[in-house]
Structure formats: C-alpha cells, structure tokens
Amino acid sequence: MTQSPALPLPPPKERRRLREAASLTRAQLASRVGVTIETVRGWETGRSTPRGRKGEKYAKLLHSLGDEAEVTPPQEGTTDSDDPEPSPGAASARRSARARRKAAATGPKRPAAKDRGRGPVTVPDRSRTPVPHGHRVILAERPRTKPPRRPDDAVTALTPDQAFDALYAFCAPALVRQTYLLTGGREPARESVERAFQIAWQRWPEVARDRDPAGWVRAMAYECALSPWNRLRPRLRLPERPPPDAFDRALMDTLLKLPPSYRRTLVLYDGVGLGLPETAAETEASTRAAANRLAHAREALAERLPELADPETLHWRLVELASTERLRAAKPPVVRRRGERRARFWTRAAIAFTVALIGTTALTVRTAPTHYEPPVPPGETVQGVPPPVAPGPLSEKERKLRTKLREERQGGPDRLLPQPR
C-alpha cells in the first residue's frame, strides 16, 4: 500500500487566519477533525503540535481551506466571539465556498446495496476518502457541522429529556459497535451501553455541563463492558454465535485474548480514531503507557494476522467486523424509564436495609443484659466425706421420746392472754 506524503503544517497564526477566512469557528473545525475545542485552540496558539492521524487530517483540511478561498488577514481586535456584519460580496463568497465544501464532502453517489462488495479494504487517507462499499456504518460518531449562529438568532432551550434523547441518538449506535469489539458479545454490548446511559441520566446535570458528554458516556460504557463482575453473571457467560466470516472470527478471537487495557487502547486509537493524548486520557494512563499498549496490541494482531500489520487496514477491518452484526440499541425513553426504575428500586432497598439495621440495633439494646453475671461453675467431686449411716432400730430412750411428742398437743403450750380488770 502506498501512503500519501504528509503535508507541511502552516504556522500557528496562519492556521487561525485560514480558519477565519473560511468562516469556521473552532467548534466547527474541531467537529470536522474529530477533536475537542481545547485541542484546536492549543494548535492555533502553538502550545501543542498536531500529531498522528488527527494532525494529518488537520493539515489537509487547512490546505483545502487555503485552496478554496483566498486568505485575507483578519482585522485588528477581531476575536472568535466578534461577529461583524459581512458585506454582500463577502457573504456571497462565503456561500459559494460553503457550497464547494459541501460538494467535496458529499463525494460521488454510492452504488446500490445489491452492488456493494465485501472484502479487505485499503484506504491511504481516511479523512478525504468516503466509506468504501459494504461499510454502511463507522465506529466513530459522525461529526455534525452547523452554520455559524448569528447573535440575533432565536435560541430554543432543550428540556433535559430532549437533550438526553439527542445525545443517545447520536452516540448509542456507534457505542454498541465499539463495545461489541470489547466484549465479543451482542447482549453484553447492548447492556453496557444501556447501563452507561442510565448512569448518565442519573447524573445528568454533571454530564450536561461536561465539555465532552459523548466522551463521558463512552468511558462509562467501556468501564461497564470490561467490568470483571460480568464473569459472575450466568446469562452473560453463555456462548454466542460467532461471526460468519473466518477472518472475522480470527480477528475477534485475537481481540478477546488481549488484556482489557490493550484491547481498549486499540479500539480507541485504531477503531474510533482518537489521538494518542486523548486515548491516554480516556484510559487513565500516561502517553508513554498508552503508546506501549498500542504497540504490543498491534504486534499481537500482526503475529496472528499478518494482513493487519498496516494501521489503515486494521482500522477498516475493525469497522467491517463491527458492521457485520446488526446491533441495535433500545429507544431513549425506554432507557430513561429503566434507569428511573432501577434508581427507585435501589433507593427503596437502601431504605429497607437501613430500617432493618435500626430495628435490629434497637432490639439488641433492649434485650441485652445491663450487668455482668458470672457463669455457674461446673460441679466437682468431693472426696474424704464418710458415707451417711442408714437408720437402724430405735432404742428404749428414743421410743419414749417419740411417745411423749405424739401425746403433746400440736398447738404448743398455752398462751397468756390479757384479762380485763
């Protein structure tokens, strides 16, 4: 496979001028590259240098922006938050540039489903090449770019239910496919994603204020999918139907033999397409540790499957493996209702356990002794005491005494009573 040569990156100030000349905000540029706004700000200020696939995609996007529109220096004192009123000529130029970018992004029309083929795919440039035939879905969330919003535009506030449903509809399908590569099972993948969104709904104020809600839910879904407690659930230990293709089965077996941390790093970097710093941050490891895990995981895959030695081929093979199964997620209202029922159940269980603990403590305090009672010692055998003498016949003196006692009155002697005068 021949790879395209890497394009040189413009200076940091030139990067910002290219973006502003194309009427793109940092959020729109970040969504097109697949990174966060803070990463784009660091690239434009020079605090960080673009590297890896994201850096190549960023460089090609900047060169395409420079080819589409003529770069004009921005006015002094103008920032991203400023939105001056454009002239009619500038507005028409911007509209034409947007139309050209939309036509370039759309690409040629895809063939019908009956004409699509399956097989090994080799793509030199993932950022500019459309999804090949047979790959109807991708592992990463597809960025959705919106035109820049004018200050006088009406802003419609979403309710928590609507915001959660929008996040679920955007992330759930891709997350189910990603967790399928982590677990190798369809049911564990669906349950992990559903459990992650239930936790997100319980902590929705925290998730809604997060800078990357999709990353928050993805990290939680990966934690649920790779939890060691899943081994104790009999239903999740049942064997499932393997992929129909022999190469897919070998790839899935090799993935499942990797350690969980290596498997997670490989899926994030080569499957989802995150950069190495973002992968290290999501896996809670250093950049050096994430790079070592990725290198060892690739070596293990290449040792068993030499066809996957190239990263691009590995990426599209992971996409194909996740796309062969029809993995569907539940509806957002169903997930919210299940999460609320689960939260109510555990709340009531905690209350019942607390009441039982308080009652047991009170009963123990009421029935417990208030002083120390020494235990009765066990009996001991007494030695040296003569045995009792059995009664024998009465003597003459004892017979007289017995007769005298029988003849006397049983009431005792006469009592002295006072006599009146």
PDB file of C-alpha atoms in Angstrom, residues 46-246:
ATOM      1  CA  GLY A  46       1.251  26.921  19.380  1.00  0.00           C
ATOM      2  CA  ARG A  47       1.010  25.292  22.811  1.00  0.00           C
ATOM      3  CA  SER A  48       0.686  21.840  21.214  1.00  0.00           C
ATOM      4  CA  THR A  49       1.680  20.312  17.878  1.00  0.00           C
ATOM      5  CA  PRO A  50      -0.735  18.177  15.803  1.00  0.00           C
ATOM      6  CA  ARG A  51       0.470  14.605  15.502  1.00  0.00           C
ATOM      7  CA  GLY A  52      -0.773  11.282  14.180  1.00  0.00           C
ATOM      8  CA  ARG A  53      -3.822  10.825  12.024  1.00  0.00           C
ATOM      9  CA  LYS A  54      -5.586  13.813  13.535  1.00  0.00           C
ATOM     10  CA  GLY A  55      -2.616  16.010  12.679  1.00  0.00           C
ATOM     11  CA  GLU A  56      -2.584  14.787   9.079  1.00  0.00           C
ATOM     12  CA  LYS A  57      -6.312  15.357   8.783  1.00  0.00           C
ATOM     13  CA  TYR A  58      -5.920  18.849  10.273  1.00  0.00           C
ATOM     14  CA  ALA A  59      -3.106  19.731   7.818  1.00  0.00           C
ATOM     15  CA  LYS A  60      -5.091  18.509   4.810  1.00  0.00           C
ATOM     16  CA  LEU A  61      -8.154  20.449   5.950  1.00  0.00           C
ATOM     17  CA  LEU A  62      -6.112  23.651   6.285  1.00  0.00           C
ATOM     18  CA  HIS A  63      -4.618  23.167   2.803  1.00  0.00           C
ATOM     19  CA  SER A  64      -8.067  22.546   1.346  1.00  0.00           C
ATOM     20  CA  LEU A  65      -9.337  25.734   3.009  1.00  0.00           C
ATOM     21  CA  GLY A  66      -6.404  27.657   1.543  1.00  0.00           C
ATOM     22  CA  ASP A  67      -7.165  26.282  -1.953  1.00  0.00           C
ATOM     23  CA  GLU A  68     -10.875  27.043  -1.770  1.00  0.00           C
ATOM     24  CA  ALA A  69     -10.832  30.680  -0.701  1.00  0.00           C
ATOM     25  CA  GLU A  70      -8.290  33.462  -0.826  1.00  0.00           C
ATOM     26  CA  VAL A  71      -6.785  34.118   2.587  1.00  0.00           C
ATOM     27  CA  THR A  72      -7.316  37.664   3.852  1.00  0.00           C
ATOM     28  CA  PRO A  73      -5.743  38.927   7.093  1.00  0.00           C
ATOM     29  CA  PRO A  74      -8.260  39.478   9.862  1.00  0.00           C
ATOM     30  CA  GLN A  75      -8.954  42.950  11.197  1.00  0.00           C
ATOM     31  CA  GLU A  76      -7.173  44.024  14.317  1.00  0.00           C
ATOM     32  CA  GLY A  77      -9.090  43.479  17.501  1.00  0.00           C
ATOM     33  CA  THR A  78     -11.318  40.809  15.993  1.00  0.00           C
ATOM     34  CA  THR A  79     -11.745  37.588  18.012  1.00  0.00           C
ATOM     35  CA  ASP A  80     -13.797  34.427  17.635  1.00  0.00           C
ATOM     36  CA  SER A  81     -16.600  35.932  19.671  1.00  0.00           C
ATOM     37  CA  ASP A  82     -16.846  39.019  17.389  1.00  0.00           C
ATOM     38  CA  ASP A  83     -19.338  38.683  14.546  1.00  0.00           C
ATOM     39  CA  PRO A  84     -19.228  41.813  12.330  1.00  0.00           C
ATOM     40  CA  GLU A  85     -21.852  42.312   9.688  1.00  0.00           C
ATOM     41  CA  PRO A  86     -20.408  40.904   6.412  1.00  0.00           C
ATOM     42  CA  SER A  87     -20.602  42.796   3.163  1.00  0.00           C
ATOM     43  CA  PRO A  88     -22.772  41.433   0.312  1.00  0.00           C
ATOM     44  CA  GLY A  89     -19.671  40.402  -1.683  1.00  0.00           C
ATOM     45  CA  ALA A  90     -18.095  38.602   1.283  1.00  0.00           C
ATOM     46  CA  ALA A  91     -21.388  36.876   2.077  1.00  0.00           C
ATOM     47  CA  SER A  92     -21.729  35.562  -1.483  1.00  0.00           C
ATOM     48  CA  ALA A  93     -18.101  34.383  -1.457  1.00  0.00           C
ATOM     49  CA  ARG A  94     -18.669  32.564   1.802  1.00  0.00           C
ATOM     50  CA  ARG A  95     -21.827  30.920   0.473  1.00  0.00           C
ATOM     51  CA  SER A  96     -20.020  29.733  -2.638  1.00  0.00           C
ATOM     52  CA  ALA A  97     -17.121  28.394  -0.535  1.00  0.00           C
ATOM     53  CA  ARG A  98     -19.585  26.512   1.663  1.00  0.00           C
ATOM     54  CA  ALA A  99     -21.271  25.056  -1.427  1.00  0.00           C
ATOM     55  CA  ARG A 100     -17.912  23.843  -2.750  1.00  0.00           C
ATOM     56  CA  ARG A 101     -17.006  22.285   0.611  1.00  0.00           C
ATOM     57  CA  LYS A 102     -20.404  20.562   0.779  1.00  0.00           C
ATOM     58  CA  ALA A 103     -19.999  19.169  -2.738  1.00  0.00           C
ATOM     59  CA  ALA A 104     -16.482  17.964  -1.934  1.00  0.00           C
ATOM     60  CA  ALA A 105     -17.602  16.326   1.301  1.00  0.00           C
ATOM     61  CA  THR A 106     -20.568  14.614  -0.353  1.00  0.00           C
ATOM     62  CA  GLY A 107     -18.449  12.883  -2.995  1.00  0.00           C
ATOM     63  CA  PRO A 108     -19.804  10.588  -5.717  1.00  0.00           C
ATOM     64  CA  LYS A 109     -23.078   8.811  -5.243  1.00  0.00           C
ATOM     65  CA  ARG A 110     -22.751   5.419  -3.613  1.00  0.00           C
ATOM     66  CA  PRO A 111     -23.911   2.351  -5.573  1.00  0.00           C
ATOM     67  CA  ALA A 112     -26.982   0.366  -4.701  1.00  0.00           C
ATOM     68  CA  ALA A 113     -26.929  -2.168  -1.875  1.00  0.00           C
ATOM     69  CA  LYS A 114     -27.032  -5.106  -4.285  1.00  0.00           C
ATOM     70  CA  ASP A 115     -23.817  -3.884  -5.999  1.00  0.00           C
ATOM     71  CA  ARG A 116     -21.796  -3.499  -2.853  1.00  0.00           C
ATOM     72  CA  GLY A 117     -18.977  -5.942  -2.165  1.00  0.00           C
ATOM     73  CA  ARG A 118     -17.268  -7.163   0.918  1.00  0.00           C
ATOM     74  CA  GLY A 119     -13.590  -7.873   1.438  1.00  0.00           C
ATOM     75  CA  PRO A 120     -10.263  -6.364   2.525  1.00  0.00           C
ATOM     76  CA  VAL A 121     -10.189  -2.596   2.231  1.00  0.00           C
ATOM     77  CA  THR A 122      -7.035  -0.494   1.882  1.00  0.00           C
ATOM     78  CA  VAL A 123      -7.538   3.256   2.260  1.00  0.00           C
ATOM     79  CA  PRO A 124      -4.490   5.553   2.244  1.00  0.00           C
ATOM     80  CA  ASP A 125      -6.272   8.640   3.557  1.00  0.00           C
ATOM     81  CA  ARG A 126      -9.211   8.180   5.922  1.00  0.00           C
ATOM     82  CA  SER A 127     -10.041  11.892   6.192  1.00  0.00           C
ATOM     83  CA  ARG A 128     -10.685  12.506   2.449  1.00  0.00           C
ATOM     84  CA  THR A 129     -11.821   9.062   1.272  1.00  0.00           C
ATOM     85  CA  PRO A 130     -15.536   8.122   1.532  1.00  0.00           C
ATOM     86  CA  VAL A 131     -16.614   4.975   3.312  1.00  0.00           C
ATOM     87  CA  PRO A 132     -15.873   2.022   0.992  1.00  0.00           C
ATOM     88  CA  HIS A 133     -18.508  -0.282  -0.372  1.00  0.00           C
ATOM     89  CA  GLY A 134     -20.013  -2.618   2.184  1.00  0.00           C
ATOM     90  CA  HIS A 135     -19.277  -0.353   5.146  1.00  0.00           C
ATOM     91  CA  ARG A 136     -22.598   1.202   5.942  1.00  0.00           C
ATOM     92  CA  VAL A 137     -21.591   2.324   9.416  1.00  0.00           C
ATOM     93  CA  ILE A 138     -18.425   3.551  11.107  1.00  0.00           C
ATOM     94  CA  LEU A 139     -17.139   3.157  14.619  1.00  0.00           C
ATOM     95  CA  ALA A 140     -16.749   6.831  15.482  1.00  0.00           C
ATOM     96  CA  GLU A 141     -19.558   9.316  15.955  1.00  0.00           C
ATOM     97  CA  ARG A 142     -20.043  11.259  12.746  1.00  0.00           C
ATOM     98  CA  PRO A 143     -19.484  14.979  13.354  1.00  0.00           C
ATOM     99  CA  ARG A 144     -22.385  17.238  12.546  1.00  0.00           C
ATOM    100  CA  THR A 145     -21.389  20.711  11.458  1.00  0.00           C
ATOM    101  CA  LYS A 146     -23.811  23.616  11.710  1.00  0.00           C
ATOM    102  CA  PRO A 147     -23.574  27.067  10.143  1.00  0.00           C
ATOM    103  CA  PRO A 148     -22.324  29.841  12.437  1.00  0.00           C
ATOM    104  CA  ARG A 149     -25.150  31.250  14.521  1.00  0.00           C
ATOM    105  CA  ARG A 150     -25.875  34.942  14.312  1.00  0.00           C
ATOM    106  CA  PRO A 151     -26.314  36.906  17.571  1.00  0.00           C
ATOM    107  CA  ASP A 152     -29.947  37.698  16.738  1.00  0.00           C
ATOM    108  CA  ASP A 153     -30.900  34.081  16.122  1.00  0.00           C
ATOM    109  CA  ALA A 154     -33.531  32.657  18.445  1.00  0.00           C
ATOM    110  CA  VAL A 155     -32.163  30.063  20.827  1.00  0.00           C
ATOM    111  CA  THR A 156     -34.555  27.289  21.783  1.00  0.00           C
ATOM    112  CA  ALA A 157     -33.670  25.727  25.119  1.00  0.00           C
ATOM    113  CA  LEU A 158     -33.974  21.951  25.208  1.00  0.00           C
ATOM    114  CA  THR A 159     -35.522  20.143  28.122  1.00  0.00           C
ATOM    115  CA  PRO A 160     -33.388  17.528  29.927  1.00  0.00           C
ATOM    116  CA  ASP A 161     -35.370  14.745  28.253  1.00  0.00           C
ATOM    117  CA  GLN A 162     -34.831  16.192  24.783  1.00  0.00           C
ATOM    118  CA  ALA A 163     -31.121  16.801  25.379  1.00  0.00           C
ATOM    119  CA  PHE A 164     -30.642  13.251  26.671  1.00  0.00           C
ATOM    120  CA  ASP A 165     -32.561  11.766  23.737  1.00  0.00           C
ATOM    121  CA  ALA A 166     -30.425  13.752  21.282  1.00  0.00           C
ATOM    122  CA  LEU A 167     -27.202  12.570  22.916  1.00  0.00           C
ATOM    123  CA  TYR A 168     -28.436   8.971  22.962  1.00  0.00           C
ATOM    124  CA  ALA A 169     -29.499   9.029  19.311  1.00  0.00           C
ATOM    125  CA  PHE A 170     -26.110  10.480  18.354  1.00  0.00           C
ATOM    126  CA  CYS A 171     -23.826   8.180  20.379  1.00  0.00           C
ATOM    127  CA  ALA A 172     -25.666   4.921  21.128  1.00  0.00           C
ATOM    128  CA  PRO A 173     -25.374   3.185  17.706  1.00  0.00           C
ATOM    129  CA  ALA A 174     -21.613   3.749  17.499  1.00  0.00           C
ATOM    130  CA  LEU A 175     -21.080   2.820  21.162  1.00  0.00           C
ATOM    131  CA  VAL A 176     -22.864  -0.515  20.721  1.00  0.00           C
ATOM    132  CA  ARG A 177     -20.495  -1.401  17.881  1.00  0.00           C
ATOM    133  CA  GLN A 178     -17.444  -0.310  19.874  1.00  0.00           C
ATOM    134  CA  THR A 179     -18.404  -2.312  22.960  1.00  0.00           C
ATOM    135  CA  TYR A 180     -19.078  -5.323  20.725  1.00  0.00           C
ATOM    136  CA  LEU A 181     -15.382  -5.271  19.801  1.00  0.00           C
ATOM    137  CA  LEU A 182     -14.508  -5.116  23.511  1.00  0.00           C
ATOM    138  CA  THR A 183     -16.791  -7.908  24.741  1.00  0.00           C
ATOM    139  CA  GLY A 184     -17.300 -10.114  21.689  1.00  0.00           C
ATOM    140  CA  GLY A 185     -20.984 -10.487  22.599  1.00  0.00           C
ATOM    141  CA  ARG A 186     -24.065  -8.723  21.316  1.00  0.00           C
ATOM    142  CA  GLU A 187     -26.097  -8.778  24.531  1.00  0.00           C
ATOM    143  CA  PRO A 188     -23.216  -7.579  26.778  1.00  0.00           C
ATOM    144  CA  ALA A 189     -22.567  -4.739  24.333  1.00  0.00           C
ATOM    145  CA  ARG A 190     -26.181  -3.565  24.411  1.00  0.00           C
ATOM    146  CA  GLU A 191     -26.415  -3.871  28.193  1.00  0.00           C
ATOM    147  CA  SER A 192     -23.163  -1.958  28.719  1.00  0.00           C
ATOM    148  CA  VAL A 193     -24.295   0.952  26.574  1.00  0.00           C
ATOM    149  CA  GLU A 194     -27.733   0.995  28.169  1.00  0.00           C
ATOM    150  CA  ARG A 195     -26.225   0.916  31.672  1.00  0.00           C
ATOM    151  CA  ALA A 196     -23.839   3.760  30.770  1.00  0.00           C
ATOM    152  CA  PHE A 197     -26.717   5.949  29.594  1.00  0.00           C
ATOM    153  CA  GLN A 198     -28.743   5.081  32.688  1.00  0.00           C
ATOM    154  CA  ILE A 199     -25.872   6.316  34.857  1.00  0.00           C
ATOM    155  CA  ALA A 200     -25.620   9.401  32.649  1.00  0.00           C
ATOM    156  CA  TRP A 201     -29.352  10.088  33.139  1.00  0.00           C
ATOM    157  CA  GLN A 202     -28.972   9.765  36.909  1.00  0.00           C
ATOM    158  CA  ARG A 203     -26.078  12.261  36.803  1.00  0.00           C
ATOM    159  CA  TRP A 204     -27.489  14.368  34.001  1.00  0.00           C
ATOM    160  CA  PRO A 205     -26.642  17.808  35.499  1.00  0.00           C
ATOM    161  CA  GLU A 206     -22.984  16.737  35.664  1.00  0.00           C
ATOM    162  CA  VAL A 207     -22.986  15.153  32.190  1.00  0.00           C
ATOM    163  CA  ALA A 208     -24.812  18.092  30.575  1.00  0.00           C
ATOM    164  CA  ARG A 209     -22.176  20.543  31.834  1.00  0.00           C
ATOM    165  CA  ASP A 210     -19.285  18.342  30.722  1.00  0.00           C
ATOM    166  CA  ARG A 211     -17.178  19.618  27.811  1.00  0.00           C
ATOM    167  CA  ASP A 212     -17.457  16.246  26.043  1.00  0.00           C
ATOM    168  CA  PRO A 213     -20.681  14.403  27.020  1.00  0.00           C
ATOM    169  CA  ALA A 214     -20.089  11.783  24.315  1.00  0.00           C
ATOM    170  CA  GLY A 215     -16.650  11.016  25.741  1.00  0.00           C
ATOM    171  CA  TRP A 216     -18.112  10.797  29.260  1.00  0.00           C
ATOM    172  CA  VAL A 217     -20.695   8.214  28.161  1.00  0.00           C
ATOM    173  CA  ARG A 218     -18.117   6.329  26.077  1.00  0.00           C
ATOM    174  CA  ALA A 219     -15.753   5.984  29.042  1.00  0.00           C
ATOM    175  CA  MET A 220     -18.615   4.746  31.241  1.00  0.00           C
ATOM    176  CA  ALA A 221     -19.750   2.239  28.589  1.00  0.00           C
ATOM    177  CA  TYR A 222     -16.210   0.866  28.298  1.00  0.00           C
ATOM    178  CA  GLU A 223     -15.994   0.511  32.080  1.00  0.00           C
ATOM    179  CA  CYS A 224     -19.273  -1.404  32.178  1.00  0.00           C
ATOM    180  CA  ALA A 225     -18.238  -3.620  29.250  1.00  0.00           C
ATOM    181  CA  LEU A 226     -14.853  -4.531  30.756  1.00  0.00           C
ATOM    182  CA  SER A 227     -16.055  -4.910  34.353  1.00  0.00           C
ATOM    183  CA  PRO A 228     -14.758  -8.142  35.956  1.00  0.00           C
ATOM    184  CA  TRP A 229     -18.135  -8.611  37.694  1.00  0.00           C
ATOM    185  CA  ASN A 230     -19.654  -9.642  34.354  1.00  0.00           C
ATOM    186  CA  ARG A 231     -17.991 -13.043  34.774  1.00  0.00           C
ATOM    187  CA  LEU A 232     -20.298 -13.783  37.709  1.00  0.00           C
ATOM    188  CA  ARG A 233     -23.469 -13.271  35.649  1.00  0.00           C
ATOM    189  CA  PRO A 234     -24.583 -16.616  34.195  1.00  0.00           C
ATOM    190  CA  ARG A 235     -26.578 -15.016  31.388  1.00  0.00           C
ATOM    191  CA  LEU A 236     -23.554 -13.139  30.044  1.00  0.00           C
ATOM    192  CA  ARG A 237     -21.344 -16.231  30.148  1.00  0.00           C
ATOM    193  CA  LEU A 238     -23.413 -18.118  27.570  1.00  0.00           C
ATOM    194  CA  PRO A 239     -21.588 -18.592  24.244  1.00  0.00           C
ATOM    195  CA  GLU A 240     -22.909 -16.545  21.340  1.00  0.00           C
ATOM    196  CA  ARG A 241     -22.957 -17.152  17.626  1.00  0.00           C
ATOM    197  CA  PRO A 242     -19.530 -16.247  16.168  1.00  0.00           C
ATOM    198  CA  PRO A 243     -19.135 -14.025  13.062  1.00  0.00           C
ATOM    199  CA  PRO A 244     -19.837 -15.898   9.821  1.00  0.00           C
ATOM    200  CA  ASP A 245     -16.544 -14.970   8.131  1.00  0.00           C
ATOM    201  CA  ALA A 246     -13.441 -16.969   9.102  1.00  0.00           C
TER     202      ALA A 246
END
